Tab-separated table of C-alpha atoms (C1' of nucleotides) in Angstrom:
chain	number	residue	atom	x	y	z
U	1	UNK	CA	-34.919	-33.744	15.854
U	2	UNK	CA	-38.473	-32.810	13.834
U	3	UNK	CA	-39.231	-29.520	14.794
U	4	UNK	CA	-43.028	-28.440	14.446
U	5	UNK	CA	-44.413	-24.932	14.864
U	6	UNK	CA	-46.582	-24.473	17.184
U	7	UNK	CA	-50.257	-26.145	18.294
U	8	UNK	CA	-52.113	-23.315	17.544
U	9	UNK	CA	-50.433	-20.832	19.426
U	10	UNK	CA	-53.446	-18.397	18.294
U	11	UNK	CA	-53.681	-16.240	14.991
U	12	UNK	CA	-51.584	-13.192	14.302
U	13	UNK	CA	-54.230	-10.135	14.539
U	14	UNK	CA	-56.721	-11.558	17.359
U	15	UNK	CA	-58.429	-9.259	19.888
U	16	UNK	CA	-56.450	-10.529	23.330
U	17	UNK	CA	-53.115	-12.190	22.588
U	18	UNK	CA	-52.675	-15.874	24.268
U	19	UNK	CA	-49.411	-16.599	25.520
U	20	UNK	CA	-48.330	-18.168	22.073
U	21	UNK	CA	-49.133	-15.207	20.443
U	22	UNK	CA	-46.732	-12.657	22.700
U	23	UNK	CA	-43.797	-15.990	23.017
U	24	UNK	CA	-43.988	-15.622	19.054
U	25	UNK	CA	-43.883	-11.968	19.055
U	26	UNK	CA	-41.019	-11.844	21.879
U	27	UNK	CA	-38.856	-14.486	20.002
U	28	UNK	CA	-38.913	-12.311	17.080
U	29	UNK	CA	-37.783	-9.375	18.389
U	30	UNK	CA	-35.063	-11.213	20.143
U	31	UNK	CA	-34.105	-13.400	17.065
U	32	UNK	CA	-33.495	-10.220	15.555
U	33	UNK	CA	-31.887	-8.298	18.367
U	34	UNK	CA	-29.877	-11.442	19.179
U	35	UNK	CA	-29.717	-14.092	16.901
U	36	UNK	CA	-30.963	-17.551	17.936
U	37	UNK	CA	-28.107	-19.406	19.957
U	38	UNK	CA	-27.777	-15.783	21.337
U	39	UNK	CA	-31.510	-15.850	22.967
U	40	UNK	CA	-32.585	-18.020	25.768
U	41	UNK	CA	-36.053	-19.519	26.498
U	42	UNK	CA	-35.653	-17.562	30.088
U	43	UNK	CA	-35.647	-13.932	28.045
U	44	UNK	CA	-38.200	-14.994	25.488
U	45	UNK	CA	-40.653	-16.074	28.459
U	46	UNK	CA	-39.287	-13.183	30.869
U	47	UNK	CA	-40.619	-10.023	27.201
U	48	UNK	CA	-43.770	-12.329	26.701
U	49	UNK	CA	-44.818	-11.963	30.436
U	50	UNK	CA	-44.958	-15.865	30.206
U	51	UNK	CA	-43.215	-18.788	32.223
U	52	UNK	CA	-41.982	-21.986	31.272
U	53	UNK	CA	-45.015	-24.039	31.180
U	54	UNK	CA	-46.812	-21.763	28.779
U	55	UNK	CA	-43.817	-22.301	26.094
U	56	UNK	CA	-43.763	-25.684	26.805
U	57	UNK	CA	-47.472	-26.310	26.194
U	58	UNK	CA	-47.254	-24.272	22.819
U	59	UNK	CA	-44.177	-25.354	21.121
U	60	UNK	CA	-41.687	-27.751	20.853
U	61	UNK	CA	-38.521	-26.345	22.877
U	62	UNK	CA	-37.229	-23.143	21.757
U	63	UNK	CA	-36.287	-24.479	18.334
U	64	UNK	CA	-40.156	-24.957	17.788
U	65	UNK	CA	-41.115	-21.559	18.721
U	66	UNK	CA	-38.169	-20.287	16.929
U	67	UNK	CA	-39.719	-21.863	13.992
U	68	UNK	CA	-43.022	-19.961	14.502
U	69	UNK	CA	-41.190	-17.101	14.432
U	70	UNK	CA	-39.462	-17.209	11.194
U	71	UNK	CA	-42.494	-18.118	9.774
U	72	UNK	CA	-43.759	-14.895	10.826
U	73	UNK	CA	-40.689	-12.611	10.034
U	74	UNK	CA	-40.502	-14.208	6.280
U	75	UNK	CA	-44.172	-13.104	6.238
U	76	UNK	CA	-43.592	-9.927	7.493
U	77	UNK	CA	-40.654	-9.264	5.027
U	78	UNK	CA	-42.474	-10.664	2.172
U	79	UNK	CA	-45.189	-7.653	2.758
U	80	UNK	CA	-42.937	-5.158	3.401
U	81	UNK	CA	-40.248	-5.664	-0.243
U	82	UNK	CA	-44.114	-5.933	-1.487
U	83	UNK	CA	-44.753	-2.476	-0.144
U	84	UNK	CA	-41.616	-1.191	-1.310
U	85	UNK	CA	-42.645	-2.160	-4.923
U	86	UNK	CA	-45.992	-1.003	-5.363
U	87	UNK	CA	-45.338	1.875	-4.109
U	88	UNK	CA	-43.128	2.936	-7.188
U	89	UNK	CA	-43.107	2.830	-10.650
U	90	UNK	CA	-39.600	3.195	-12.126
U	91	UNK	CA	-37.440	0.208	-11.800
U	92	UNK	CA	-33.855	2.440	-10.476
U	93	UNK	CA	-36.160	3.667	-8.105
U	94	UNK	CA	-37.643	0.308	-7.127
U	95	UNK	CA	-34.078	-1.077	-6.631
U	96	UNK	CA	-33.039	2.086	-4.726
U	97	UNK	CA	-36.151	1.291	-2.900
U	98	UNK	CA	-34.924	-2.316	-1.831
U	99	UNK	CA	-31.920	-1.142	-0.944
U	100	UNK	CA	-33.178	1.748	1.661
U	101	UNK	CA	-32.437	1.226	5.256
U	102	UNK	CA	-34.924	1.063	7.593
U	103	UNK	CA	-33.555	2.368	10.223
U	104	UNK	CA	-32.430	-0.315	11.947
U	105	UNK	CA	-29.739	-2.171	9.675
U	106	UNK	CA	-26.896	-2.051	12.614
U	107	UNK	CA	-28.957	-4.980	13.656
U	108	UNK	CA	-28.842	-7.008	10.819
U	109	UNK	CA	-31.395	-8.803	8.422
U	110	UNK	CA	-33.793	-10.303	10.351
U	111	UNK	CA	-33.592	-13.157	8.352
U	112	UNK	CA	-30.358	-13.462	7.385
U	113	UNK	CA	-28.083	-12.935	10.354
U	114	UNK	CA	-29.544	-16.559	11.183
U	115	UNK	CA	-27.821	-18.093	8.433
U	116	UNK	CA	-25.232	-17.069	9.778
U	117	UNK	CA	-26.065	-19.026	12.909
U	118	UNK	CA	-24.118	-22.362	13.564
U	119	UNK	CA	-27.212	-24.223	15.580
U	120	UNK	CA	-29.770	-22.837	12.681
U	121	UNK	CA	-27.716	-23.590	9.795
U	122	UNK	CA	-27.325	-27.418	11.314
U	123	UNK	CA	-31.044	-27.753	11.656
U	124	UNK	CA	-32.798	-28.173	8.384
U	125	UNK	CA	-36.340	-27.843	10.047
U	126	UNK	CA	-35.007	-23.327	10.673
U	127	UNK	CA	-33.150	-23.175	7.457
U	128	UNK	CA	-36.393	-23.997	4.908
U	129	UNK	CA	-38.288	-20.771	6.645
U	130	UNK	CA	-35.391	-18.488	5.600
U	131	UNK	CA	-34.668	-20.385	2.121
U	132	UNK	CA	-38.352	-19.673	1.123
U	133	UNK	CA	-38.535	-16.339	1.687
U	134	UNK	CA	-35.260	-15.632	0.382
U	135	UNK	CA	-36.676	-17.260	-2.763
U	136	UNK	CA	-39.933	-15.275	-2.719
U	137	UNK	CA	-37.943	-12.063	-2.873
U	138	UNK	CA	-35.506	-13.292	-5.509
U	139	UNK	CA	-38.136	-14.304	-7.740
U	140	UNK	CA	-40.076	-11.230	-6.964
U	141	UNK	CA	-37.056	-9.695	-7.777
U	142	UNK	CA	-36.948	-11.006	-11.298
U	143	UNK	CA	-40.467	-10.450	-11.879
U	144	UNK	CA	-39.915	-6.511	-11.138
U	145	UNK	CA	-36.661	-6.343	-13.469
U	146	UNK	CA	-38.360	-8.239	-16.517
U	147	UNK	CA	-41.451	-5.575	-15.747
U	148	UNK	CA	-38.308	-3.124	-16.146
U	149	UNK	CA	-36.887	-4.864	-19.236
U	150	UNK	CA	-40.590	-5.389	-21.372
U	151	UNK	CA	-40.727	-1.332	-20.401
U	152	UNK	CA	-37.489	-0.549	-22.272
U	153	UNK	CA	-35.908	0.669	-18.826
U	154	UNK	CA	-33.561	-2.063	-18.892
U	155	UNK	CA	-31.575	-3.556	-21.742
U	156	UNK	CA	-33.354	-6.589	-23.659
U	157	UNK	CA	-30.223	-8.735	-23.112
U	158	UNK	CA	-30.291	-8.481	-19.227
U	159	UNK	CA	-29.501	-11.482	-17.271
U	160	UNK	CA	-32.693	-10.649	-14.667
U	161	UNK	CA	-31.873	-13.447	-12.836
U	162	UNK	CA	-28.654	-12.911	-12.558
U	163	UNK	CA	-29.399	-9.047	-11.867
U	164	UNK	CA	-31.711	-10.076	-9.154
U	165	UNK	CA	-29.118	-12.244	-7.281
U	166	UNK	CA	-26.484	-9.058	-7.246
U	167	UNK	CA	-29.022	-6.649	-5.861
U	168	UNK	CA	-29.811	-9.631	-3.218
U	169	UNK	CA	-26.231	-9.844	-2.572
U	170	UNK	CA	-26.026	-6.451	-2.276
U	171	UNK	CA	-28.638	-6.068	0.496
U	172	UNK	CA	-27.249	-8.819	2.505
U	173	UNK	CA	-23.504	-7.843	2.273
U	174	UNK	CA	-24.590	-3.995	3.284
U	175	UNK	CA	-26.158	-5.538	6.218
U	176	UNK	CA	-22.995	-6.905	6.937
U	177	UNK	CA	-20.982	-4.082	6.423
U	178	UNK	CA	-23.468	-1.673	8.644
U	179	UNK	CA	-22.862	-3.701	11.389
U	180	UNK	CA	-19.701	-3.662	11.450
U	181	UNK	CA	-19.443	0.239	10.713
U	182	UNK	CA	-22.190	0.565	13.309
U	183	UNK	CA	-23.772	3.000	10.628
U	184	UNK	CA	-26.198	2.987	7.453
U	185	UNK	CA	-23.965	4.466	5.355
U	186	UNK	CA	-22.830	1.374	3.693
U	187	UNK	CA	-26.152	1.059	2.403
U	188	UNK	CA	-26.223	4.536	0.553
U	189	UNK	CA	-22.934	3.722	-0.832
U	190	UNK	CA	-23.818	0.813	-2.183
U	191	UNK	CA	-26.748	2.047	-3.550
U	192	UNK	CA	-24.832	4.890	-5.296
U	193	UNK	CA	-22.771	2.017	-6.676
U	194	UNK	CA	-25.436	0.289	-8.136
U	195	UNK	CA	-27.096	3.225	-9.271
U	196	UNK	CA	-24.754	4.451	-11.234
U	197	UNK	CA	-23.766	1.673	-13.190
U	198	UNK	CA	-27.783	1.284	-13.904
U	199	UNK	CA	-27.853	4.155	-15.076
U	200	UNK	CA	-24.704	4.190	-17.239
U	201	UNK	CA	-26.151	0.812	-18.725
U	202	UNK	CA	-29.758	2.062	-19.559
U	203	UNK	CA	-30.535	1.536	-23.249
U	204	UNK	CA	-29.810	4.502	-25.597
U	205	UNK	CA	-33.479	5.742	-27.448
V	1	UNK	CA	-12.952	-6.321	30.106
V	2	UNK	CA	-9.880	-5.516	27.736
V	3	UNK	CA	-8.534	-8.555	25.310
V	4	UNK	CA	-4.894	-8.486	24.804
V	5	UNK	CA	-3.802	-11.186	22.009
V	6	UNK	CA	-1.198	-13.392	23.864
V	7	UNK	CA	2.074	-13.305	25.796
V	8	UNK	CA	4.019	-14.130	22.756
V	9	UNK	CA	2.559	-17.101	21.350
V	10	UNK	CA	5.346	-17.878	19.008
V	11	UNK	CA	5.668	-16.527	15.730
V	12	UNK	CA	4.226	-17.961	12.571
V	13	UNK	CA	6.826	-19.359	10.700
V	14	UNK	CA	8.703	-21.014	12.643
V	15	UNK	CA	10.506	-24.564	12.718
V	16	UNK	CA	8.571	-26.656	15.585
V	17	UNK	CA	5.178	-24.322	16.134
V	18	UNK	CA	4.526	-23.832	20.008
V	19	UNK	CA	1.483	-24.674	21.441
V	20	UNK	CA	0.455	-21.359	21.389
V	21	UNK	CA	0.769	-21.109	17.776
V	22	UNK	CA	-1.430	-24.242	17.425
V	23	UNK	CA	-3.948	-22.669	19.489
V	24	UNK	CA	-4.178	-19.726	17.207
V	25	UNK	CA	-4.085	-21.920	14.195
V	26	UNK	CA	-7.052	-24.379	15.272
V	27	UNK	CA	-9.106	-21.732	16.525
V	28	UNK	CA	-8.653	-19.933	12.722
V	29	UNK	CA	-10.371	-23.002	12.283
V	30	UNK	CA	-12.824	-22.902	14.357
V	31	UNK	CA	-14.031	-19.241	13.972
V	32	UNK	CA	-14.368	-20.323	10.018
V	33	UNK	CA	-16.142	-23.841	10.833
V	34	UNK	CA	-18.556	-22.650	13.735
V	35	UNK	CA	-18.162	-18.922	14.803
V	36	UNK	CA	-16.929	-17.757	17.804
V	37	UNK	CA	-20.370	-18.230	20.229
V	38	UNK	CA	-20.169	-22.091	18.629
V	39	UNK	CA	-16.504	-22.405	19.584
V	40	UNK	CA	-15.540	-23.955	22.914
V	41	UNK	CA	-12.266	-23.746	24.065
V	42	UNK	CA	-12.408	-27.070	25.026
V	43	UNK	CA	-12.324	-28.082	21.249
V	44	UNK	CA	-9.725	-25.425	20.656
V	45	UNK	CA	-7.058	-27.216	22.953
V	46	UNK	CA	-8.234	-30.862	21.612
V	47	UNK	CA	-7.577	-29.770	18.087
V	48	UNK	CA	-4.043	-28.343	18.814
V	49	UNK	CA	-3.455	-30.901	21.048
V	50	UNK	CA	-3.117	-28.944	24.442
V	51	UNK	CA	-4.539	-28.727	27.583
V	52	UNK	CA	-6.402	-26.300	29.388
V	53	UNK	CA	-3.203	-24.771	31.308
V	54	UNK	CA	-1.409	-23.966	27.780
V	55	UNK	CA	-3.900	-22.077	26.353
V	56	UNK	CA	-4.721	-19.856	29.890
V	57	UNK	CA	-0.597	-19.826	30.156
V	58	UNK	CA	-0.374	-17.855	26.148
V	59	UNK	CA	-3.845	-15.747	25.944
V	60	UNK	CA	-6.275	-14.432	28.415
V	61	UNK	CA	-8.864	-16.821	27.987
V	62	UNK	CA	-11.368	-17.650	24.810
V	63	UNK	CA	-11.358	-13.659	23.606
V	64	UNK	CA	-7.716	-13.620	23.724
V	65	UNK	CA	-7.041	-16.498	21.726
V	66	UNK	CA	-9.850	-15.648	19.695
V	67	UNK	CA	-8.310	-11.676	19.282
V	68	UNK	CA	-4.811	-13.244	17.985
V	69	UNK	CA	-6.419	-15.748	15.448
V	70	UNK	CA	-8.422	-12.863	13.894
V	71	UNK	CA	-5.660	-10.845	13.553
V	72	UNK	CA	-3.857	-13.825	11.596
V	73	UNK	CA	-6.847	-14.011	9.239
V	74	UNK	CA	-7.141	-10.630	8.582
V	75	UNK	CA	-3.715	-10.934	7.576
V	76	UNK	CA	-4.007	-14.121	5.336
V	77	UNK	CA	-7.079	-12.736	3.455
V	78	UNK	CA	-5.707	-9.274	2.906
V	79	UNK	CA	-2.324	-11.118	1.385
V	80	UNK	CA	-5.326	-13.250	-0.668
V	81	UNK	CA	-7.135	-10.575	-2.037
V	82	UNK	CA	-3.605	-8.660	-2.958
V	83	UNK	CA	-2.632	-11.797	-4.701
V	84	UNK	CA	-5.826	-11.767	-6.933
V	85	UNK	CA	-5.269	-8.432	-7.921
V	86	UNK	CA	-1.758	-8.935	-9.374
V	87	UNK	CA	-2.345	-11.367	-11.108
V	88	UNK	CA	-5.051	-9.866	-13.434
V	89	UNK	CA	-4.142	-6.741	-15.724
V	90	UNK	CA	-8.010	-6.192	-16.632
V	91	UNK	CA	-10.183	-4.102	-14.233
V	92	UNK	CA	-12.954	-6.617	-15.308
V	93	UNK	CA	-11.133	-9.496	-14.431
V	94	UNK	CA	-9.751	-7.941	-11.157
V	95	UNK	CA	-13.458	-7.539	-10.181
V	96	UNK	CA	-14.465	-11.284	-10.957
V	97	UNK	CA	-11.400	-12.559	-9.540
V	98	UNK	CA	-12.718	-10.607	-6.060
V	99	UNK	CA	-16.003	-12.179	-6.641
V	100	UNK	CA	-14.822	-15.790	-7.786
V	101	UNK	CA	-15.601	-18.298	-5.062
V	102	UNK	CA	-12.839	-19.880	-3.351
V	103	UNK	CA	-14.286	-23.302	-2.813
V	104	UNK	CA	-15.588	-23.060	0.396
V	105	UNK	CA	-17.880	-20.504	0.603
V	106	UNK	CA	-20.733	-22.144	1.924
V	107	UNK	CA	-19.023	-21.665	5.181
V	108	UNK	CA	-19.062	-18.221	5.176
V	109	UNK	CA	-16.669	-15.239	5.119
V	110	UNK	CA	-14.271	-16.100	7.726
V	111	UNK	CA	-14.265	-12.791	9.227
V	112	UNK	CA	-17.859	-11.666	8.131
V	113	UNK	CA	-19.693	-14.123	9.805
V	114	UNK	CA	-18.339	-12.766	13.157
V	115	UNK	CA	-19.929	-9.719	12.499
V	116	UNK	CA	-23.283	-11.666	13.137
V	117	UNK	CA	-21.968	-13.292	16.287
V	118	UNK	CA	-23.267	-11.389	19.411
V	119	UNK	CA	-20.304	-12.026	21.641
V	120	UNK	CA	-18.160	-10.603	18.957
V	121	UNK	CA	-20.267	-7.611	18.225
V	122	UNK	CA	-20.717	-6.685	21.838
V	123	UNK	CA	-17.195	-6.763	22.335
V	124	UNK	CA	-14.929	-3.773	20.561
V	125	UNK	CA	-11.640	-5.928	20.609
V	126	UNK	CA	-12.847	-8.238	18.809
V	127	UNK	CA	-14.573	-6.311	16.383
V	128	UNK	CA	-11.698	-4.223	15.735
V	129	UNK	CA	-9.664	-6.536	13.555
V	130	UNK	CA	-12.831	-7.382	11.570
V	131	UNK	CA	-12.727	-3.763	11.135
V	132	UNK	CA	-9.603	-2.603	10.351
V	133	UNK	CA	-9.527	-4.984	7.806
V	134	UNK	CA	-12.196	-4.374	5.346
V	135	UNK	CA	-11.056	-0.913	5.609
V	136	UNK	CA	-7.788	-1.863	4.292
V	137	UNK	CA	-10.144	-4.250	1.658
V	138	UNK	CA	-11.772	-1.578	0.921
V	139	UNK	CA	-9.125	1.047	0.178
V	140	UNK	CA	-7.681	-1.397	-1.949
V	141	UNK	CA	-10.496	-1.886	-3.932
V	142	UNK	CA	-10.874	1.526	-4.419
V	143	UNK	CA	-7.109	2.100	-5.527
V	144	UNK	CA	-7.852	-0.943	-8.065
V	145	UNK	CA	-10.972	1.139	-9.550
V	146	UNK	CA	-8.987	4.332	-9.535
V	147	UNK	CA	-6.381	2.228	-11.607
V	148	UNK	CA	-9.452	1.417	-13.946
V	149	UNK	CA	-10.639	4.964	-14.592
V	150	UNK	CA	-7.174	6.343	-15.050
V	151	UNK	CA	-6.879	3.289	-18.419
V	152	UNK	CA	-9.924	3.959	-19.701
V	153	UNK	CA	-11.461	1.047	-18.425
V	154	UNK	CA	-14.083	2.695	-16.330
V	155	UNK	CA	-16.158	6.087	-17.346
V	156	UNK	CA	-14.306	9.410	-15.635
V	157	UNK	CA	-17.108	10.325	-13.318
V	158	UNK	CA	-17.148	6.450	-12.135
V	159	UNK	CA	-17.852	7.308	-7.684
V	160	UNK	CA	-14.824	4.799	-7.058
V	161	UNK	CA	-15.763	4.653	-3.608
V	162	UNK	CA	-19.356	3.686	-3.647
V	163	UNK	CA	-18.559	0.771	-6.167
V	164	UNK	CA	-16.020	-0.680	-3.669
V	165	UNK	CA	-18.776	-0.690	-1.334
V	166	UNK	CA	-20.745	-1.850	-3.964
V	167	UNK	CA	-18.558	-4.590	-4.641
V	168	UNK	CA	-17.268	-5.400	-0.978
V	169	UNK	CA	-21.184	-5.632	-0.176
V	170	UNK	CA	-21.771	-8.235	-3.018
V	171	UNK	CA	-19.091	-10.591	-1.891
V	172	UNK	CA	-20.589	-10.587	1.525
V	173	UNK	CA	-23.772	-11.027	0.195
V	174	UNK	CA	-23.202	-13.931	-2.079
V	175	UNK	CA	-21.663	-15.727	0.966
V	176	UNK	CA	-24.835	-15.546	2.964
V	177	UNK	CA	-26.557	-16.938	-0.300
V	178	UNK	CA	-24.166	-19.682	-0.611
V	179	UNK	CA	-24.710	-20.995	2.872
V	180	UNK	CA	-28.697	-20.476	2.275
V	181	UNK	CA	-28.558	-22.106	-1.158
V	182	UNK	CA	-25.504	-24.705	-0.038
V	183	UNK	CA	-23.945	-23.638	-2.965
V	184	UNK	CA	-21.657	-21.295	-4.940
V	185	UNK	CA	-24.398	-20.434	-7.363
V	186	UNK	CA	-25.105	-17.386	-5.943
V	187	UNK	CA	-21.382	-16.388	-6.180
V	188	UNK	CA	-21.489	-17.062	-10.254
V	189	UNK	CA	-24.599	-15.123	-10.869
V	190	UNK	CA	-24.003	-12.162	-8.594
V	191	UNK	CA	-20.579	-12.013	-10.320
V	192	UNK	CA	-22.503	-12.275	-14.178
V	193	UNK	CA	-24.899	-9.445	-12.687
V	194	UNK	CA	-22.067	-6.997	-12.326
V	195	UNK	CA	-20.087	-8.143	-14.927
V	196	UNK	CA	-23.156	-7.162	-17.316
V	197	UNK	CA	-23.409	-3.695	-15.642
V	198	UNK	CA	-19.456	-2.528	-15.289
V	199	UNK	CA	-19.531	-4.020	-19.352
V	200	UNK	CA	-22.611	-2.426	-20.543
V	201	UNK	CA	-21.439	1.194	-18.400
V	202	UNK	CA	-18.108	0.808	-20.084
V	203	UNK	CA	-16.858	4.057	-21.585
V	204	UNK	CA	-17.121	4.297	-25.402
V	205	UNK	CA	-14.015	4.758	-27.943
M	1	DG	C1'	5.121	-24.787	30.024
M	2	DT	C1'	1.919	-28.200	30.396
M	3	DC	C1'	-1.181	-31.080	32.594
M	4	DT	C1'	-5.568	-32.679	35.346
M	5	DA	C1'	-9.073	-31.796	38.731
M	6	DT	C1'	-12.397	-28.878	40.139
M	7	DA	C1'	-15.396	-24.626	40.908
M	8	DT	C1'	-19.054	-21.780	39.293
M	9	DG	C1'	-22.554	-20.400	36.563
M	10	DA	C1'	-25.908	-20.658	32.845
M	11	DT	C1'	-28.635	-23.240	29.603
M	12	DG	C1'	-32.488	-25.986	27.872
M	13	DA	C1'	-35.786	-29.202	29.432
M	14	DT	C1'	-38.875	-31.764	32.685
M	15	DA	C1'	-42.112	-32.626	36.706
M	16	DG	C1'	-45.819	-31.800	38.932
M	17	DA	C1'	-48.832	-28.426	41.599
M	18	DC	C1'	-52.631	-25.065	40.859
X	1	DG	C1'	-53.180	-23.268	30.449
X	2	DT	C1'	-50.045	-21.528	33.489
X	3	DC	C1'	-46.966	-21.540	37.137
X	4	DT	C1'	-42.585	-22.679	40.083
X	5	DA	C1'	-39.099	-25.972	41.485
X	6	DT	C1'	-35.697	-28.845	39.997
X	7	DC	C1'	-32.506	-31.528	36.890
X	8	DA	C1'	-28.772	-32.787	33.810
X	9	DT	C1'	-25.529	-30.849	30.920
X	10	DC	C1'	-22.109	-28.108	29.369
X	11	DA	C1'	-19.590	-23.670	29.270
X	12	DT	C1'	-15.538	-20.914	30.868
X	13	DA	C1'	-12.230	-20.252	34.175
X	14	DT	C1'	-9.151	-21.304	38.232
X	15	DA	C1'	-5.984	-24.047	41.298
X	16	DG	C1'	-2.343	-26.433	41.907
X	17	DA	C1'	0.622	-30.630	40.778
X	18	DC	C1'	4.443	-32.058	37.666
DNA sequence: GTCTATATGATGATAGAC
DNA sequence: GTCTATCATCATATAGAC
């Protein structure tokens, strides 16, 4: 099945939200709460104050305003590891910056726990959403450690891309292991981990 | 409501496997393949080849059978990951040999990817197993990096404990990238990204 | 022990009124 | 646009025959 988005469920910061709008909003808070096969059209509507016919005349079936969703979260995400970056100048503490919970990492990646998701990982139309952004962050990734690398912060011979993928990795799988602590202190540890090594493999001047 | 694993379900080795063993063995499967939300029983007993009254005869219902095939996999992949370890002298090549994809990876971790599964999250007995046994991962990995420090291989003030979370964290990341990507990539460059780290950190002689 | 038939409930989607 | 009523399907679990 083609899954589109929406037909024009209404922008993101307008003054009254249509119906789209909050069935967008709603499915992303569930998505994340829940994970997709975990949420039903009845909840979404039930948060968004909306009933059937208003999802129905927006999207596609729940896989189309799934889809509007993801969108939305990647966006979201995108401007937030954005955030995270400007917002500091050293590389270690950029990285130690990525890696920061945000207070909610019991619940998973936003993003990610959806892989993980038999009916979204069958349907290519939900997978491209996540794919992009992950891609957007790994390249933005690189870009940061070459900025660290042309700085002297990082060796010259650093694999950046390579780099990038591990501290990726490293997000995801602490995601994965808060969960299943039911705490964030996977993601200091890992951190620390990290950190160290970083700093054990800094350039000598 | 409390899970119990089964009313002895036959042992694992055995000569002719019950059906009860079967049913553990194709639900393995099936948690691997699908998850546990995109399991049906109905599948389950098709794939072992039993009906509905075997499996409600050995375990109390999906969680049941679903408890007594995660304790088998927790079992096979602690036995895997010992196996990697004695094989390999190096600390190095311990840690790559953790990290080295096993062929299927784009399917996920087979117990990690229940993490993400709301069913299994919400209930305790199932998430117990999952549990237990990246603690016992996890200790081991730490013992393996103590065994590093103590040879030399790894600098004295190495915090053994936050790079086994480091490293634990990595593997489950790279297995969400592999599914994203549909590909082991992410498993080979995570596994250079560390590799570069742990060898440029390396203690000097 | 193992099977089939059936009950019960929930899910995603549609129809059609307002 | 938005609603409610209804449908077809499929899920898990139970009952009871062999």
């Amino acid at each position: 099945m083609d899954v589109q988005a929406d037909r024009s469920a209404g922008a993101a910061g307008s003054e009254r939200p249509s119906k789209g709008e909050l069935l967008i909003q709603s499915m992303q808070e569930l998505l994340w709460e829940r994970g997709y096969s975990g949420t039903t059209p009845a909840e979404v509507q039930r948060r968004a104050g909306a009933g059937q016919g208003s999802m129905y005349h927006f999207f596609q079936g729940k896989a189309g305003l799934a889809l509007a969703a993801e969108i939305r979260m990647g966006e979201d995400l995108k401007t937030e590891v954005e955030q995270r970056f400007v917002d500091r100048e050293q590389t270690l503490d950029r990285v130690q910056s990525y890696l920061a919970p945000d207070g909610v990492v019991t619940r998973g990646c936003r993003l990610g726990r959806l892989v993980q998701d038999e009916e979204v990982a069958g349907n290519p139309d939900l997978m491209k959403p996540i794919a992009e952004t992950y891609a957007w962050i790994q390249d933005r990734l690189e870009t940061m450690l070459t900025d660290g690398v042309e700085r002297g912060e990082l060796r010259p011979d650093t694999d950046v891309q390579a780099l990038a993928v591990t501290i990726l990795a490293i997000r995801q799988g602490a995601y994965t292991l808060a969960r299943l602590a039911d705490s964030d202190e996977p993601f200091r540890q890992a951190t620390i981990g990290i950190s160290q090594l970083m700093e054990a493999a800094r350039p000598k001047r």
